[in-house]
Amino acid sequence: MIYDKLSNLAHYIGLSPALDRAIAYLTRTDLSALPHGRTEIDGDTVYLNHFGYETSEKQADSLFEAHEAYLDLHIVLSGPERMAVTAVEKLSHAEDRLAEDAVMYTGEADYALPLAPGQFALVAPGEGHLPHLVLDVSCAVDKLVCKIHI
C-alpha cells in the first residue's frame, strides 16, 4: 500500500503504464467536478468510480475486500474516513465477488489510517482493506476510487 498526499501523486509515475495513465488524468482534472458513477479513462484498464456514503463503525460482520487484478486508488474529496488494513493471510475468507474483482474477508485490522481530502491510498492486489469507517464522528464522504488493471 502507498499512503501519501495527493500533491505527491506524480512521484509514483513509472510504477506501471496503467497507473501512469491514471496519474496523468487525475493531475489534470478537476476531481470535484466529476459526475457520480463511472468515468472511463482507458476502458476497463483505468476508470473511476465516484460515490458518496456515510461513515460507520466497524461491525462484527464488516467485510474487508481485496482485489486480484486491479489496484484501488482511494481519493476522498470531502469528509474524512478511516481505512482498516490487514494482510489477507490474517483474515478469514467470506465470499468471492468475481464480477467486482473482489474477495471478501472477515477479521480484525492490523492498523487503520485516516484518509482525508488531500490524501490518497493506493491499495495493491492481495491487501485487505475496509474503508468507510468513522474517523472521529460519522460524516458524509464524497470519494473517488480509481480502478487500475495490472
PDB file of N, CA and C in Angstrom, residues 88-138:
ATOM      1  N   VAL A  88      -4.283 -10.281   3.841  1.00  0.00           N
ATOM      2  CA  VAL A  88      -5.373 -11.251   3.683  1.00  0.00           C
ATOM      3  C   VAL A  88      -5.066 -12.586   4.359  1.00  0.00           C
ATOM      4  N   GLU A  89      -3.795 -12.903   4.535  1.00  0.00           N
ATOM      5  CA  GLU A  89      -3.431 -14.156   5.194  1.00  0.00           C
ATOM      6  C   GLU A  89      -3.915 -14.193   6.649  1.00  0.00           C
ATOM      7  N   LYS A  90      -4.173 -13.031   7.231  1.00  0.00           N
ATOM      8  CA  LYS A  90      -4.639 -12.950   8.619  1.00  0.00           C
ATOM      9  C   LYS A  90      -6.160 -12.894   8.718  1.00  0.00           C
ATOM     10  N   LEU A  91      -6.838 -12.904   7.573  1.00  0.00           N
ATOM     11  CA  LEU A  91      -8.298 -12.789   7.536  1.00  0.00           C
ATOM     12  C   LEU A  91      -8.929 -14.125   7.181  1.00  0.00           C
ATOM     13  N   SER A  92     -10.236 -14.229   7.395  1.00  0.00           N
ATOM     14  CA  SER A  92     -10.989 -15.431   7.035  1.00  0.00           C
ATOM     15  C   SER A  92     -11.832 -15.155   5.792  1.00  0.00           C
ATOM     16  N   HIS A  93     -11.714 -16.027   4.805  1.00  0.00           N
ATOM     17  CA  HIS A  93     -12.458 -15.874   3.552  1.00  0.00           C
ATOM     18  C   HIS A  93     -13.954 -15.882   3.841  1.00  0.00           C
ATOM     19  N   ALA A  94     -14.686 -14.936   3.258  1.00  0.00           N
ATOM     20  CA  ALA A  94     -16.141 -14.876   3.430  1.00  0.00           C
ATOM     21  C   ALA A  94     -16.864 -15.180   2.123  1.00  0.00           C
ATOM     22  N   GLU A  95     -16.465 -14.524   1.025  1.00  0.00           N
ATOM     23  CA  GLU A  95     -17.133 -14.758  -0.254  1.00  0.00           C
ATOM     24  C   GLU A  95     -16.315 -14.169  -1.391  1.00  0.00           C
ATOM     25  N   ASP A  96     -16.576 -14.692  -2.592  1.00  0.00           N
ATOM     26  CA  ASP A  96     -15.966 -14.161  -3.806  1.00  0.00           C
ATOM     27  C   ASP A  96     -17.008 -13.338  -4.541  1.00  0.00           C
ATOM     28  N   ARG A  97     -16.586 -12.190  -5.031  1.00  0.00           N
ATOM     29  CA  ARG A  97     -17.425 -11.342  -5.882  1.00  0.00           C
ATOM     30  C   ARG A  97     -16.644 -11.134  -7.179  1.00  0.00           C
ATOM     31  N   LEU A  98     -16.603 -12.172  -7.980  1.00  0.00           N
ATOM     32  CA  LEU A  98     -15.739 -12.190  -9.150  1.00  0.00           C
ATOM     33  C   LEU A  98     -16.075 -11.094 -10.148  1.00  0.00           C
ATOM     34  N   ALA A  99     -17.343 -10.762 -10.305  1.00  0.00           N
ATOM     35  CA  ALA A  99     -17.728  -9.701 -11.241  1.00  0.00           C
ATOM     36  C   ALA A  99     -17.171  -8.342 -10.816  1.00  0.00           C
ATOM     37  N   GLU A 100     -16.866  -8.189  -9.523  1.00  0.00           N
ATOM     38  CA  GLU A 100     -16.324  -6.933  -8.992  1.00  0.00           C
ATOM     39  C   GLU A 100     -14.818  -7.018  -8.744  1.00  0.00           C
ATOM     40  N   ASP A 101     -14.175  -8.112  -9.145  1.00  0.00           N
ATOM     41  CA  ASP A 101     -12.767  -8.352  -8.821  1.00  0.00           C
ATOM     42  C   ASP A 101     -12.544  -8.162  -7.326  1.00  0.00           C
ATOM     43  N   ALA A 102     -13.383  -8.785  -6.533  1.00  0.00           N
ATOM     44  CA  ALA A 102     -13.270  -8.633  -5.083  1.00  0.00           C
ATOM     45  C   ALA A 102     -13.411  -9.983  -4.394  1.00  0.00           C
ATOM     46  N   VAL A 103     -12.550 -10.189  -3.419  1.00  0.00           N
ATOM     47  CA  VAL A 103     -12.674 -11.308  -2.495  1.00  0.00           C
ATOM     48  C   VAL A 103     -12.911 -10.668  -1.134  1.00  0.00           C
ATOM     49  N   MET A 104     -13.943 -11.121  -0.443  1.00  0.00           N
ATOM     50  CA  MET A 104     -14.348 -10.510   0.814  1.00  0.00           C
ATOM     51  C   MET A 104     -13.891 -11.387   1.983  1.00  0.00           C
ATOM     52  N   TYR A 105     -13.523 -10.713   3.075  1.00  0.00           N
ATOM     53  CA  TYR A 105     -12.973 -11.386   4.248  1.00  0.00           C
ATOM     54  C   TYR A 105     -13.555 -10.797   5.533  1.00  0.00           C
ATOM     55  N   THR A 106     -13.521 -11.587   6.591  1.00  0.00           N
ATOM     56  CA  THR A 106     -13.823 -11.088   7.930  1.00  0.00           C
ATOM     57  C   THR A 106     -12.539 -11.138   8.749  1.00  0.00           C
ATOM     58  N   GLY A 107     -12.514 -10.372   9.809  1.00  0.00           N
ATOM     59  CA  GLY A 107     -11.351 -10.380  10.684  1.00  0.00           C
ATOM     60  C   GLY A 107     -11.110  -9.022  11.300  1.00  0.00           C
ATOM     61  N   GLU A 108      -9.929  -8.888  11.866  1.00  0.00           N
ATOM     62  CA  GLU A 108      -9.556  -7.653  12.559  1.00  0.00           C
ATOM     63  C   GLU A 108      -8.427  -6.953  11.821  1.00  0.00           C
ATOM     64  N   ALA A 109      -8.357  -5.664  12.000  1.00  0.00           N
ATOM     65  CA  ALA A 109      -7.359  -4.840  11.325  1.00  0.00           C
ATOM     66  C   ALA A 109      -6.003  -4.938  12.007  1.00  0.00           C
ATOM     67  N   ASP A 110      -4.943  -4.923  11.215  1.00  0.00           N
ATOM     68  CA  ASP A 110      -3.597  -4.759  11.751  1.00  0.00           C
ATOM     69  C   ASP A 110      -3.384  -3.302  12.150  1.00  0.00           C
ATOM     70  N   TYR A 111      -3.925  -2.403  11.315  1.00  0.00           N
ATOM     71  CA  TYR A 111      -3.835  -0.977  11.599  1.00  0.00           C
ATOM     72  C   TYR A 111      -4.919  -0.252  10.815  1.00  0.00           C
ATOM     73  N   ALA A 112      -5.114   1.011  11.127  1.00  0.00           N
ATOM     74  CA  ALA A 112      -6.070   1.841  10.405  1.00  0.00           C
ATOM     75  C   ALA A 112      -5.413   3.188  10.131  1.00  0.00           C
ATOM     76  N   LEU A 113      -5.740   3.751   9.001  1.00  0.00           N
ATOM     77  CA  LEU A 113      -5.168   5.046   8.653  1.00  0.00           C
ATOM     78  C   LEU A 113      -6.272   6.029   8.324  1.00  0.00           C
ATOM     79  N   PRO A 114      -6.048   7.294   8.672  1.00  0.00           N
ATOM     80  CA  PRO A 114      -7.033   8.317   8.311  1.00  0.00           C
ATOM     81  C   PRO A 114      -6.887   8.651   6.834  1.00  0.00           C
ATOM     82  N   LEU A 115      -7.994   8.886   6.182  1.00  0.00           N
ATOM     83  CA  LEU A 115      -7.981   9.291   4.783  1.00  0.00           C
ATOM     84  C   LEU A 115      -8.882  10.511   4.673  1.00  0.00           C
ATOM     85  N   ALA A 116      -8.268  11.660   4.420  1.00  0.00           N
ATOM     86  CA  ALA A 116      -8.975  12.936   4.367  1.00  0.00           C
ATOM     87  C   ALA A 116      -8.698  13.605   3.027  1.00  0.00           C
ATOM     88  N   PRO A 117      -9.455  14.634   2.693  1.00  0.00           N
ATOM     89  CA  PRO A 117      -9.157  15.358   1.464  1.00  0.00           C
ATOM     90  C   PRO A 117      -7.683  15.773   1.434  1.00  0.00           C
ATOM     91  N   GLY A 118      -7.079  15.607   0.257  1.00  0.00           N
ATOM     92  CA  GLY A 118      -5.664  15.927   0.105  1.00  0.00           C
ATOM     93  C   GLY A 118      -4.751  14.740   0.310  1.00  0.00           C
ATOM     94  N   GLN A 119      -5.321  13.556   0.598  1.00  0.00           N
ATOM     95  CA  GLN A 119      -4.534  12.343   0.785  1.00  0.00           C
ATOM     96  C   GLN A 119      -5.054  11.267  -0.167  1.00  0.00           C
ATOM     97  N   PHE A 120      -4.236  10.223  -0.367  1.00  0.00           N
ATOM     98  CA  PHE A 120      -4.698   9.071  -1.126  1.00  0.00           C
ATOM     99  C   PHE A 120      -4.102   7.798  -0.537  1.00  0.00           C
ATOM    100  N   ALA A 121      -4.760   6.696  -0.837  1.00  0.00           N
ATOM    101  CA  ALA A 121      -4.240   5.369  -0.502  1.00  0.00           C
ATOM    102  C   ALA A 121      -4.313   4.535  -1.772  1.00  0.00           C
ATOM    103  N   LEU A 122      -3.188   3.958  -2.155  1.00  0.00           N
ATOM    104  CA  LEU A 122      -3.117   3.069  -3.308  1.00  0.00           C
ATOM    105  C   LEU A 122      -2.977   1.652  -2.764  1.00  0.00           C
ATOM    106  N   VAL A 123      -4.014   0.858  -2.964  1.00  0.00           N
ATOM    107  CA  VAL A 123      -4.076  -0.493  -2.407  1.00  0.00           C
ATOM    108  C   VAL A 123      -3.792  -1.501  -3.509  1.00  0.00           C
ATOM    109  N   ALA A 124      -2.839  -2.374  -3.263  1.00  0.00           N
ATOM    110  CA  ALA A 124      -2.428  -3.373  -4.244  1.00  0.00           C
ATOM    111  C   ALA A 124      -3.253  -4.650  -4.102  1.00  0.00           C
ATOM    112  N   PRO A 125      -3.286  -5.479  -5.159  1.00  0.00           N
ATOM    113  CA  PRO A 125      -3.960  -6.768  -5.050  1.00  0.00           C
ATOM    114  C   PRO A 125      -3.434  -7.564  -3.849  1.00  0.00           C
ATOM    115  N   GLY A 126      -4.354  -8.224  -3.171  1.00  0.00           N
ATOM    116  CA  GLY A 126      -3.985  -9.035  -2.017  1.00  0.00           C
ATOM    117  C   GLY A 126      -3.928  -8.290  -0.701  1.00  0.00           C
ATOM    118  N   GLU A 127      -4.097  -6.979  -0.718  1.00  0.00           N
ATOM    119  CA  GLU A 127      -4.093  -6.205   0.520  1.00  0.00           C
ATOM    120  C   GLU A 127      -5.541  -6.006   0.989  1.00  0.00           C
ATOM    121  N   GLY A 128      -5.862  -6.586   2.132  1.00  0.00           N
ATOM    122  CA  GLY A 128      -7.206  -6.461   2.681  1.00  0.00           C
ATOM    123  C   GLY A 128      -7.434  -5.056   3.206  1.00  0.00           C
ATOM    124  N   HIS A 129      -8.536  -4.457   2.798  1.00  0.00           N
ATOM    125  CA  HIS A 129      -8.839  -3.103   3.243  1.00  0.00           C
ATOM    126  C   HIS A 129     -10.333  -2.956   3.496  1.00  0.00           C
ATOM    127  N   LEU A 130     -10.645  -2.135   4.489  1.00  0.00           N
ATOM    128  CA  LEU A 130     -12.023  -1.875   4.896  1.00  0.00           C
ATOM    129  C   LEU A 130     -12.176  -0.369   5.038  1.00  0.00           C
ATOM    130  N   PRO A 131     -12.644   0.299   3.975  1.00  0.00           N
ATOM    131  CA  PRO A 131     -12.866   1.741   4.041  1.00  0.00           C
ATOM    132  C   PRO A 131     -14.224   2.055   4.658  1.00  0.00           C
ATOM    133  N   HIS A 132     -14.617   3.307   4.595  1.00  0.00           N
ATOM    134  CA  HIS A 132     -15.939   3.789   5.024  1.00  0.00           C
ATOM    135  C   HIS A 132     -16.089   3.867   6.539  1.00  0.00           C
ATOM    136  N   LEU A 133     -15.006   3.764   7.284  1.00  0.00           N
ATOM    137  CA  LEU A 133     -15.106   3.751   8.742  1.00  0.00           C
ATOM    138  C   LEU A 133     -15.037   5.160   9.330  1.00  0.00           C
ATOM    139  N   VAL A 134     -15.692   5.343  10.458  1.00  0.00           N
ATOM    140  CA  VAL A 134     -15.693   6.613  11.181  1.00  0.00           C
ATOM    141  C   VAL A 134     -14.268   6.967  11.597  1.00  0.00           C
ATOM    142  N   LEU A 135     -13.893   8.218  11.385  1.00  0.00           N
ATOM    143  CA  LEU A 135     -12.608   8.691  11.889  1.00  0.00           C
ATOM    144  C   LEU A 135     -12.800   9.255  13.292  1.00  0.00           C
ATOM    145  N   ASP A 136     -13.583  10.307  13.427  1.00  0.00           N
ATOM    146  CA  ASP A 136     -13.900  10.878  14.744  1.00  0.00           C
ATOM    147  C   ASP A 136     -15.393  10.769  15.029  1.00  0.00           C
ATOM    148  N   VAL A 137     -16.187  11.282  14.110  1.00  0.00           N
ATOM    149  CA  VAL A 137     -17.644  11.175  14.189  1.00  0.00           C
ATOM    150  C   VAL A 137     -18.149  10.795  12.808  1.00  0.00           C
ATOM    151  N   SER A 138     -19.289  10.161  12.759  1.00  0.00           N
ATOM    152  CA  SER A 138     -19.868   9.778  11.480  1.00  0.00           C
ATOM    153  C   SER A 138     -20.097  11.021  10.629  1.00  0.00           C
TER     154      SER A 138
END
